[in-house]
Amino acid sequence: MEGSSQLEQIDAKNCQELLDAGGDSEKRQAYGFECLTSGFANHVWSVASSGGKKRLVVKSYTDLMLLRIEAHAVGAVDELAGRCGVGPVVHLSNQTGLVMDFLPGRTLEEVDVHRGNLAMLEGVAKMLSKLHSQKVPAACEGEPMLWRTMEKMMLVAKQTPELLPAGIPSMEVIDQEIAAAKTALERHRPKIVLGHGDFKPSNVLEHNGEVKLIDFELGGPNYRGFDWMKLFRTAGDFSEESMRLFLRAYAESAGESCSLEDLEALLQETQVFEPLTWLEAFVFFLALPQFKSDELPRWHKLAEHRWSMYQESRARLFEMRHSAND
């Protein structure tokens, strides 16, 4: 297999040296690091391999990495995704970061998934379906990541109540709302798979018509509908037609029936998760000030917006439709 030969060509010692260099600006310059992204939970660079024949990606985790996941599970889904061809091949993974193959291409934007581009949507659906078909790594086993991550973030947010925005409910009320949302979701009987956990368009790479997925840090057992909705959730122009094209392609890739009735059921399964994508993001921005208190007004504004969007879409979760009771 191509992935296996690539693993053999990359020296593990060199990978560790590159990962160590991520924390030293002088070493990054000496190695020729090029910054790709700098997000909430990690810093990412590209760099040439020791032989100069390949480009690698070095991802260095920040303290925020462990806000939502357990240390022993870090990198487990990234490695699996590389082995099964869904994501880049990982050459080194530990609790400080990872080194993996560089994949050419551009990351998608929200507007891309709402354009009705069938070929692109089919490519995304095929890759996500393949990820969802994999066995959950032992390190990630447990209840769905959606609830685990929110529980961890709520514990962090409660530590410094003085950093919370003024215009939100009490922590007790939010806890009650999360519990009620969990109970409401269970009535819909959604399917649990090996989920990506943060399947926004920017975690999809497209190059010459080929699609790969990236950033699997929040991967683990999760609801497939959560991944679907995270891909299509937008505050801009929403295209139900594009969502239907994607869901049909997903069903075909997964070997599932995709009659009009089946497609309608998949659409409902997706829409149930819209409020939960907002609720999860709301809790994230409640916890974030613990790590980045210098931008408090920004986090407050984002938290208030996510709570507002949750309230607006809440009925999709709590109001049962006829098909959900079949």
mmCIF file of C-alpha atoms in Angstrom:
data_model
loop_
_atom_site.group_PDB
_atom_site.id
_atom_site.type_symbol
_atom_site.label_atom_id
_atom_site.label_comp_id
_atom_site.label_asym_id
_atom_site.label_seq_id
_atom_site.Cartn_x
_atom_site.Cartn_y
_atom_site.Cartn_z
ATOM 1 C CA MET A 1 0.000 0.000 0.000
ATOM 2 C CA GLU A 2 1.144 3.521 -0.742
ATOM 3 C CA GLY A 3 0.550 4.682 2.839
ATOM 4 C CA SER A 4 2.802 1.929 4.221
ATOM 5 C CA SER A 5 5.698 2.808 1.918
ATOM 6 C CA GLN A 6 5.354 6.460 2.858
ATOM 7 C CA LEU A 7 5.588 5.552 6.536
ATOM 8 C CA GLU A 8 8.814 3.617 5.875
ATOM 9 C CA GLN A 9 10.411 6.532 4.053
ATOM 10 C CA ILE A 10 10.045 8.981 6.921
ATOM 11 C CA ASP A 11 12.547 8.833 9.768
ATOM 12 C CA ALA A 12 10.878 8.823 13.203
ATOM 13 C CA LYS A 13 13.807 10.648 14.806
ATOM 14 C CA ASN A 14 13.556 13.433 12.248
ATOM 15 C CA CYS A 15 9.818 13.698 12.922
ATOM 16 C CA GLN A 16 10.441 14.150 16.641
ATOM 17 C CA GLU A 17 13.066 16.798 15.899
ATOM 18 C CA LEU A 18 10.567 18.646 13.725
ATOM 19 C CA LEU A 19 7.892 18.425 16.394
ATOM 20 C CA ASP A 20 10.308 19.730 19.024
ATOM 21 C CA ALA A 21 11.273 22.598 16.709
ATOM 22 C CA GLY A 22 7.661 23.746 16.625
ATOM 23 C CA GLY A 23 8.096 25.360 20.030
ATOM 24 C CA ASP A 24 11.256 27.291 19.097
ATOM 25 C CA SER A 25 11.063 30.181 16.622
ATOM 26 C CA GLU A 26 14.784 30.012 15.773
ATOM 27 C CA LYS A 27 14.597 26.293 15.019
ATOM 28 C CA ARG A 28 11.464 26.785 12.937
ATOM 29 C CA GLN A 29 13.325 29.323 10.848
ATOM 30 C CA ALA A 30 16.356 27.048 10.529
ATOM 31 C CA TYR A 31 14.224 24.127 9.341
ATOM 32 C CA GLY A 32 12.290 26.328 6.937
ATOM 33 C CA PHE A 33 8.878 26.048 8.591
ATOM 34 C CA GLU A 34 6.037 27.750 6.732
ATOM 35 C CA CYS A 35 2.979 28.691 8.782
ATOM 36 C CA LEU A 36 -0.275 27.138 7.556
ATOM 37 C CA THR A 37 -2.725 27.926 10.352
ATOM 38 C CA SER A 38 -2.810 28.970 13.977
ATOM 39 C CA GLY A 39 -6.058 27.908 15.602
ATOM 40 C CA PHE A 40 -7.523 27.689 19.081
ATOM 41 C CA ALA A 41 -6.001 24.316 19.900
ATOM 42 C CA ASN A 42 -2.919 24.046 17.690
ATOM 43 C CA HIS A 43 -0.301 25.668 15.478
ATOM 44 C CA VAL A 44 0.344 24.119 12.069
ATOM 45 C CA TRP A 45 3.320 24.437 9.713
ATOM 46 C CA SER A 46 4.591 22.747 6.562
ATOM 47 C CA VAL A 47 8.241 21.770 6.221
ATOM 48 C CA ALA A 48 10.440 19.637 3.974
ATOM 49 C CA SER A 49 11.378 16.144 5.144
ATOM 50 C CA SER A 50 15.011 15.453 6.040
ATOM 51 C CA GLY A 51 15.649 14.134 2.529
ATOM 52 C CA GLY A 52 13.924 17.112 0.970
ATOM 53 C CA LYS A 53 11.735 14.941 -1.267
ATOM 54 C CA LYS A 54 8.469 15.347 0.622
ATOM 55 C CA ARG A 55 6.601 18.051 2.445
ATOM 56 C CA LEU A 56 5.309 17.274 5.879
ATOM 57 C CA VAL A 57 2.887 18.988 8.209
ATOM 58 C CA VAL A 58 3.886 19.635 11.805
ATOM 59 C CA LYS A 59 1.021 20.260 14.202
ATOM 60 C CA SER A 60 1.871 21.470 17.701
ATOM 61 C CA TYR A 61 -0.896 21.349 20.294
ATOM 62 C CA THR A 62 -1.673 24.179 22.703
ATOM 63 C CA ASP A 63 -3.007 23.822 26.260
ATOM 64 C CA LEU A 64 -6.483 24.109 24.776
ATOM 65 C CA MET A 65 -6.178 20.660 23.195
ATOM 66 C CA LEU A 66 -7.142 18.882 26.408
ATOM 67 C CA LEU A 67 -10.153 21.121 26.993
ATOM 68 C CA ARG A 68 -12.374 18.667 25.113
ATOM 69 C CA ILE A 69 -10.571 15.315 24.949
ATOM 70 C CA GLU A 70 -8.615 12.921 27.154
ATOM 71 C CA ALA A 71 -4.831 12.862 26.837
ATOM 72 C CA HIS A 72 -4.648 9.128 26.068
ATOM 73 C CA ALA A 73 -6.970 9.546 23.066
ATOM 74 C CA VAL A 74 -5.053 12.349 21.349
ATOM 75 C CA GLY A 75 -4.165 11.452 17.763
ATOM 76 C CA ALA A 76 -5.904 8.063 17.719
ATOM 77 C CA VAL A 77 -8.446 8.977 15.042
ATOM 78 C CA ASP A 78 -5.870 10.968 13.037
ATOM 79 C CA GLU A 79 -3.744 7.836 12.758
ATOM 80 C CA LEU A 80 -6.706 5.651 11.817
ATOM 81 C CA ALA A 81 -7.874 8.150 9.186
ATOM 82 C CA GLY A 82 -4.418 8.116 7.614
ATOM 83 C CA ARG A 83 -4.318 4.326 7.501
ATOM 84 C CA CYS A 84 -7.710 4.006 5.815
ATOM 85 C CA GLY A 85 -7.057 6.751 3.245
ATOM 86 C CA VAL A 86 -9.522 9.314 4.575
ATOM 87 C CA GLY A 87 -6.877 11.737 5.841
ATOM 88 C CA PRO A 88 -3.119 12.349 5.645
ATOM 89 C CA VAL A 89 -0.752 9.570 6.695
ATOM 90 C CA VAL A 90 0.529 10.232 10.224
ATOM 91 C CA HIS A 91 4.214 9.505 10.878
ATOM 92 C CA LEU A 92 4.442 10.565 14.526
ATOM 93 C CA SER A 93 1.758 11.259 17.107
ATOM 94 C CA ASN A 94 2.039 12.029 20.796
ATOM 95 C CA GLN A 95 0.510 14.379 23.353
ATOM 96 C CA THR A 96 2.506 17.383 22.122
ATOM 97 C CA GLY A 97 1.514 17.138 18.466
ATOM 98 C CA LEU A 98 1.849 15.120 15.297
ATOM 99 C CA VAL A 99 3.777 14.954 12.031
ATOM 100 C CA MET A 100 1.953 13.869 8.895
ATOM 101 C CA ASP A 101 2.036 14.067 5.119
ATOM 102 C CA PHE A 102 1.301 17.418 3.510
ATOM 103 C CA LEU A 103 -1.780 17.292 1.303
ATOM 104 C CA PRO A 104 -2.118 19.856 -1.497
ATOM 105 C CA GLY A 105 -5.370 21.668 -2.071
ATOM 106 C CA ARG A 106 -7.661 24.221 -0.533
ATOM 107 C CA THR A 107 -9.936 23.953 2.462
ATOM 108 C CA LEU A 108 -13.612 24.336 1.685
ATOM 109 C CA GLU A 109 -15.696 27.283 2.824
ATOM 110 C CA GLU A 110 -19.327 27.315 3.925
ATOM 111 C CA VAL A 111 -20.476 28.583 0.542
ATOM 112 C CA ASP A 112 -18.845 25.611 -1.231
ATOM 113 C CA VAL A 113 -21.198 23.045 0.276
ATOM 114 C CA HIS A 114 -24.291 25.083 -0.612
ATOM 115 C CA ARG A 115 -23.562 25.472 -4.349
ATOM 116 C CA GLY A 116 -25.110 22.197 -5.481
ATOM 117 C CA ASN A 117 -21.756 20.917 -6.788
ATOM 118 C CA LEU A 118 -22.660 17.235 -7.063
ATOM 119 C CA ALA A 119 -19.151 15.932 -7.793
ATOM 120 C CA MET A 120 -17.687 17.744 -4.800
ATOM 121 C CA LEU A 121 -20.531 16.710 -2.487
ATOM 122 C CA GLU A 122 -20.156 13.094 -3.612
ATOM 123 C CA GLY A 123 -16.441 13.228 -2.811
ATOM 124 C CA VAL A 124 -17.082 14.578 0.679
ATOM 125 C CA ALA A 125 -19.862 12.058 1.295
ATOM 126 C CA LYS A 126 -17.641 9.165 0.198
ATOM 127 C CA MET A 127 -14.817 10.137 2.547
ATOM 128 C CA LEU A 128 -17.105 10.793 5.511
ATOM 129 C CA SER A 129 -18.973 7.533 4.953
ATOM 130 C CA LYS A 130 -15.655 5.691 4.920
ATOM 131 C CA LEU A 131 -14.624 7.303 8.201
ATOM 132 C CA HIS A 132 -17.993 6.493 9.752
ATOM 133 C CA SER A 133 -17.591 2.828 8.771
ATOM 134 C CA GLN A 134 -14.360 2.402 10.753
ATOM 135 C CA LYS A 135 -14.197 0.804 14.188
ATOM 136 C CA VAL A 136 -13.838 3.236 17.084
ATOM 137 C CA PRO A 137 -10.252 3.088 18.447
ATOM 138 C CA ALA A 138 -10.059 1.576 21.932
ATOM 139 C CA ALA A 139 -8.598 4.813 23.315
ATOM 140 C CA CYS A 140 -11.753 6.700 22.285
ATOM 141 C CA GLU A 141 -14.435 4.274 23.440
ATOM 142 C CA GLY A 142 -17.253 5.574 25.622
ATOM 143 C CA GLU A 143 -20.388 7.647 25.303
ATOM 144 C CA PRO A 144 -20.753 9.991 22.311
ATOM 145 C CA MET A 145 -18.102 12.708 22.177
ATOM 146 C CA LEU A 146 -20.767 15.419 22.001
ATOM 147 C CA TRP A 147 -21.710 14.865 25.637
ATOM 148 C CA ARG A 148 -18.193 14.120 26.868
ATOM 149 C CA THR A 149 -16.774 17.309 25.404
ATOM 150 C CA MET A 150 -19.593 19.495 26.717
ATOM 151 C CA GLU A 151 -19.209 18.019 30.191
ATOM 152 C CA LYS A 152 -15.478 18.761 30.212
ATOM 153 C CA MET A 153 -16.010 22.309 28.933
ATOM 154 C CA MET A 154 -18.734 23.042 31.484
ATOM 155 C CA LEU A 155 -16.414 21.978 34.301
ATOM 156 C CA VAL A 156 -13.830 24.449 33.028
ATOM 157 C CA ALA A 157 -16.340 27.280 32.580
ATOM 158 C CA LYS A 158 -17.588 26.892 36.162
ATOM 159 C CA GLN A 159 -14.113 27.461 37.587
ATOM 160 C CA THR A 160 -14.171 31.196 36.817
ATOM 161 C CA PRO A 161 -17.762 32.485 36.884
ATOM 162 C CA GLU A 162 -16.446 36.050 36.774
ATOM 163 C CA LEU A 163 -15.346 35.433 33.171
ATOM 164 C CA LEU A 164 -18.809 34.412 31.973
ATOM 165 C CA PRO A 165 -20.964 36.780 29.897
ATOM 166 C CA ALA A 166 -23.726 38.566 31.803
ATOM 167 C CA GLY A 167 -26.574 37.854 29.407
ATOM 168 C CA ILE A 168 -26.723 34.071 29.693
ATOM 169 C CA PRO A 169 -28.573 31.674 32.013
ATOM 170 C CA SER A 170 -26.955 30.364 35.186
ATOM 171 C CA MET A 171 -24.628 27.372 35.035
ATOM 172 C CA GLU A 172 -27.316 25.318 36.772
ATOM 173 C CA VAL A 173 -29.865 26.173 34.074
ATOM 174 C CA ILE A 174 -27.363 25.380 31.310
ATOM 175 C CA ASP A 175 -26.629 21.998 32.925
ATOM 176 C CA GLN A 176 -30.361 21.302 32.996
ATOM 177 C CA GLU A 177 -30.705 22.318 29.350
ATOM 178 C CA ILE A 178 -27.873 20.008 28.277
ATOM 179 C CA ALA A 179 -29.490 17.124 30.185
ATOM 180 C CA ALA A 180 -32.868 17.877 28.592
ATOM 181 C CA ALA A 181 -31.274 18.037 25.137
ATOM 182 C CA LYS A 182 -29.631 14.658 25.691
ATOM 183 C CA THR A 183 -32.948 13.106 26.717
ATOM 184 C CA ALA A 184 -34.728 14.675 23.749
ATOM 185 C CA LEU A 185 -32.089 13.383 21.329
ATOM 186 C CA GLU A 186 -32.345 9.833 22.651
ATOM 187 C CA ARG A 187 -36.015 9.789 21.634
ATOM 188 C CA HIS A 188 -34.933 10.267 18.004
ATOM 189 C CA ARG A 189 -32.682 7.178 18.195
ATOM 190 C CA PRO A 190 -29.860 8.671 16.095
ATOM 191 C CA LYS A 191 -27.122 6.431 14.730
ATOM 192 C CA ILE A 192 -23.735 6.444 16.461
ATOM 193 C CA VAL A 193 -20.577 5.942 14.360
ATOM 194 C CA LEU A 194 -16.893 6.827 14.466
ATOM 195 C CA GLY A 195 -17.493 10.539 14.002
ATOM 196 C CA HIS A 196 -15.199 13.372 13.011
ATOM 197 C CA GLY A 197 -16.589 15.637 15.729
ATOM 198 C CA ASP A 198 -15.716 18.958 14.101
ATOM 199 C CA PHE A 199 -16.811 18.411 10.518
ATOM 200 C CA LYS A 200 -16.996 22.006 9.346
ATOM 201 C CA PRO A 201 -16.146 22.775 5.692
ATOM 202 C CA SER A 202 -12.670 24.046 6.614
ATOM 203 C CA ASN A 203 -11.762 20.509 7.685
ATOM 204 C CA VAL A 204 -12.262 19.250 4.126
ATOM 205 C CA LEU A 205 -9.433 19.524 1.575
ATOM 206 C CA GLU A 206 -10.169 19.522 -2.163
ATOM 207 C CA HIS A 207 -7.529 19.184 -4.870
ATOM 208 C CA ASN A 208 -8.202 18.511 -8.559
ATOM 209 C CA GLY A 209 -11.550 16.971 -7.733
ATOM 210 C CA GLU A 210 -10.170 14.714 -4.986
ATOM 211 C CA VAL A 211 -11.290 15.124 -1.378
ATOM 212 C CA LYS A 212 -9.541 14.337 1.908
ATOM 213 C CA LEU A 213 -10.476 15.130 5.502
ATOM 214 C CA ILE A 214 -8.255 16.732 8.148
ATOM 215 C CA ASP A 215 -8.202 17.618 11.872
ATOM 216 C CA PHE A 216 -9.599 14.575 13.657
ATOM 217 C CA GLU A 217 -8.773 15.689 17.208
ATOM 218 C CA LEU A 218 -12.416 15.496 18.310
ATOM 219 C CA GLY A 219 -12.968 12.155 16.607
ATOM 220 C CA GLY A 220 -14.559 9.276 18.473
ATOM 221 C CA PRO A 221 -17.959 7.662 18.927
ATOM 222 C CA ASN A 222 -20.500 10.278 17.921
ATOM 223 C CA TYR A 223 -23.704 10.843 16.020
ATOM 224 C CA ARG A 224 -23.402 10.773 12.251
ATOM 225 C CA GLY A 225 -26.093 13.468 12.053
ATOM 226 C CA PHE A 226 -23.889 15.786 14.086
ATOM 227 C CA ASP A 227 -21.176 15.545 11.420
ATOM 228 C CA TRP A 228 -23.728 16.081 8.648
ATOM 229 C CA MET A 229 -25.209 19.162 10.292
ATOM 230 C CA LYS A 230 -21.824 20.628 11.197
ATOM 231 C CA LEU A 231 -20.921 20.498 7.500
ATOM 232 C CA PHE A 232 -24.038 22.377 6.399
ATOM 233 C CA ARG A 233 -24.739 24.687 9.328
ATOM 234 C CA THR A 234 -24.454 28.281 8.204
ATOM 235 C CA ALA A 235 -25.609 31.753 9.117
ATOM 236 C CA GLY A 236 -25.536 32.549 5.380
ATOM 237 C CA ASP A 237 -27.555 31.191 2.466
ATOM 238 C CA PHE A 238 -28.587 27.599 3.164
ATOM 239 C CA SER A 239 -29.252 25.131 0.340
ATOM 240 C CA GLU A 240 -31.510 22.211 1.253
ATOM 241 C CA GLU A 241 -31.004 20.879 -2.268
ATOM 242 C CA SER A 242 -27.256 20.591 -1.632
ATOM 243 C CA MET A 243 -27.888 18.835 1.668
ATOM 244 C CA ARG A 244 -30.182 16.356 -0.084
ATOM 245 C CA LEU A 245 -27.553 15.699 -2.770
ATOM 246 C CA PHE A 246 -24.970 15.068 -0.064
ATOM 247 C CA LEU A 247 -27.215 12.765 1.964
ATOM 248 C CA ARG A 248 -28.153 10.736 -1.109
ATOM 249 C CA ALA A 249 -24.464 10.364 -1.999
ATOM 250 C CA TYR A 250 -23.676 9.384 1.597
ATOM 251 C CA ALA A 251 -26.398 6.722 1.619
ATOM 252 C CA GLU A 252 -25.152 5.298 -1.671
ATOM 253 C CA SER A 253 -21.552 5.219 -0.395
ATOM 254 C CA ALA A 254 -22.682 3.490 2.799
ATOM 255 C CA GLY A 255 -24.726 0.932 0.872
ATOM 256 C CA GLU A 256 -27.978 2.184 2.381
ATOM 257 C CA SER A 257 -31.354 2.512 0.706
ATOM 258 C CA CYS A 258 -31.996 6.029 -0.610
ATOM 259 C CA SER A 259 -35.614 6.169 -1.718
ATOM 260 C CA LEU A 260 -37.465 9.466 -1.383
ATOM 261 C CA GLU A 261 -38.793 8.300 1.978
ATOM 262 C CA ASP A 262 -35.317 7.271 3.123
ATOM 263 C CA LEU A 263 -33.884 10.599 2.023
ATOM 264 C CA GLU A 264 -36.546 12.481 3.964
ATOM 265 C CA ALA A 265 -35.657 10.484 7.078
ATOM 266 C CA LEU A 266 -31.955 11.318 6.637
ATOM 267 C CA LEU A 267 -32.819 14.989 6.235
ATOM 268 C CA GLN A 268 -34.786 14.933 9.482
ATOM 269 C CA GLU A 269 -31.961 13.063 11.216
ATOM 270 C CA THR A 270 -29.626 15.872 10.164
ATOM 271 C CA GLN A 271 -31.872 18.775 11.125
ATOM 272 C CA VAL A 272 -32.382 17.429 14.644
ATOM 273 C CA PHE A 273 -28.721 18.246 15.283
ATOM 274 C CA GLU A 274 -28.794 21.904 14.280
ATOM 275 C CA PRO A 275 -29.514 23.144 17.826
ATOM 276 C CA LEU A 276 -26.882 20.803 19.232
ATOM 277 C CA THR A 277 -24.185 22.230 16.958
ATOM 278 C CA TRP A 278 -25.035 25.664 18.382
ATOM 279 C CA LEU A 279 -25.225 24.415 21.978
ATOM 280 C CA GLU A 280 -21.826 22.727 21.754
ATOM 281 C CA ALA A 281 -20.283 25.890 20.298
ATOM 282 C CA PHE A 282 -21.939 28.001 23.017
ATOM 283 C CA VAL A 283 -20.360 25.900 25.772
ATOM 284 C CA PHE A 284 -16.992 26.069 24.010
ATOM 285 C CA PHE A 285 -17.020 29.876 24.112
ATOM 286 C CA LEU A 286 -17.968 29.794 27.799
ATOM 287 C CA ALA A 287 -14.838 27.763 28.550
ATOM 288 C CA LEU A 288 -12.454 29.548 26.180
ATOM 289 C CA PRO A 289 -11.777 32.597 28.432
ATOM 290 C CA GLN A 290 -9.901 30.284 30.818
ATOM 291 C CA PHE A 291 -7.244 29.987 28.125
ATOM 292 C CA LYS A 292 -7.561 33.285 26.233
ATOM 293 C CA SER A 293 -8.892 35.868 28.669
ATOM 294 C CA ASP A 294 -7.319 38.749 26.710
ATOM 295 C CA GLU A 295 -10.143 38.533 24.141
ATOM 296 C CA LEU A 296 -13.017 38.333 26.603
ATOM 297 C CA PRO A 297 -15.440 40.674 24.758
ATOM 298 C CA ARG A 298 -15.030 38.598 21.600
ATOM 299 C CA TRP A 299 -15.772 35.308 23.371
ATOM 300 C CA HIS A 300 -18.765 36.843 25.151
ATOM 301 C CA LYS A 301 -20.230 38.042 21.869
ATOM 302 C CA LEU A 302 -19.720 34.647 20.233
ATOM 303 C CA ALA A 303 -21.202 32.799 23.216
ATOM 304 C CA GLU A 304 -24.268 35.037 23.227
ATOM 305 C CA HIS A 305 -24.732 34.539 19.478
ATOM 306 C CA ARG A 306 -24.475 30.736 19.760
ATOM 307 C CA TRP A 307 -26.976 30.699 22.625
ATOM 308 C CA SER A 308 -29.373 32.814 20.582
ATOM 309 C CA MET A 309 -29.040 30.452 17.603
ATOM 310 C CA TYR A 310 -29.616 27.477 19.883
ATOM 311 C CA GLN A 311 -32.815 29.033 21.177
ATOM 312 C CA GLU A 312 -34.011 29.764 17.635
ATOM 313 C CA SER A 313 -33.440 26.197 16.430
ATOM 314 C CA ARG A 314 -34.249 24.345 19.677
ATOM 315 C CA ALA A 315 -37.671 23.163 18.502
ATOM 316 C CA ARG A 316 -36.082 20.934 15.853
ATOM 317 C CA LEU A 317 -34.714 18.777 18.648
ATOM 318 C CA PHE A 318 -37.556 18.910 21.154
ATOM 319 C CA GLU A 319 -40.568 18.673 18.833
ATOM 320 C CA MET A 320 -40.932 15.083 17.674
ATOM 321 C CA ARG A 321 -41.989 14.488 14.083
ATOM 322 C CA HIS A 322 -44.153 11.576 13.050
ATOM 323 C CA SER A 323 -41.358 9.680 11.261
ATOM 324 C CA ALA A 324 -39.175 9.791 14.365
ATOM 325 C CA ASN A 325 -41.775 7.703 16.213
ATOM 326 C CA ASP A 326 -42.112 5.023 13.536
#
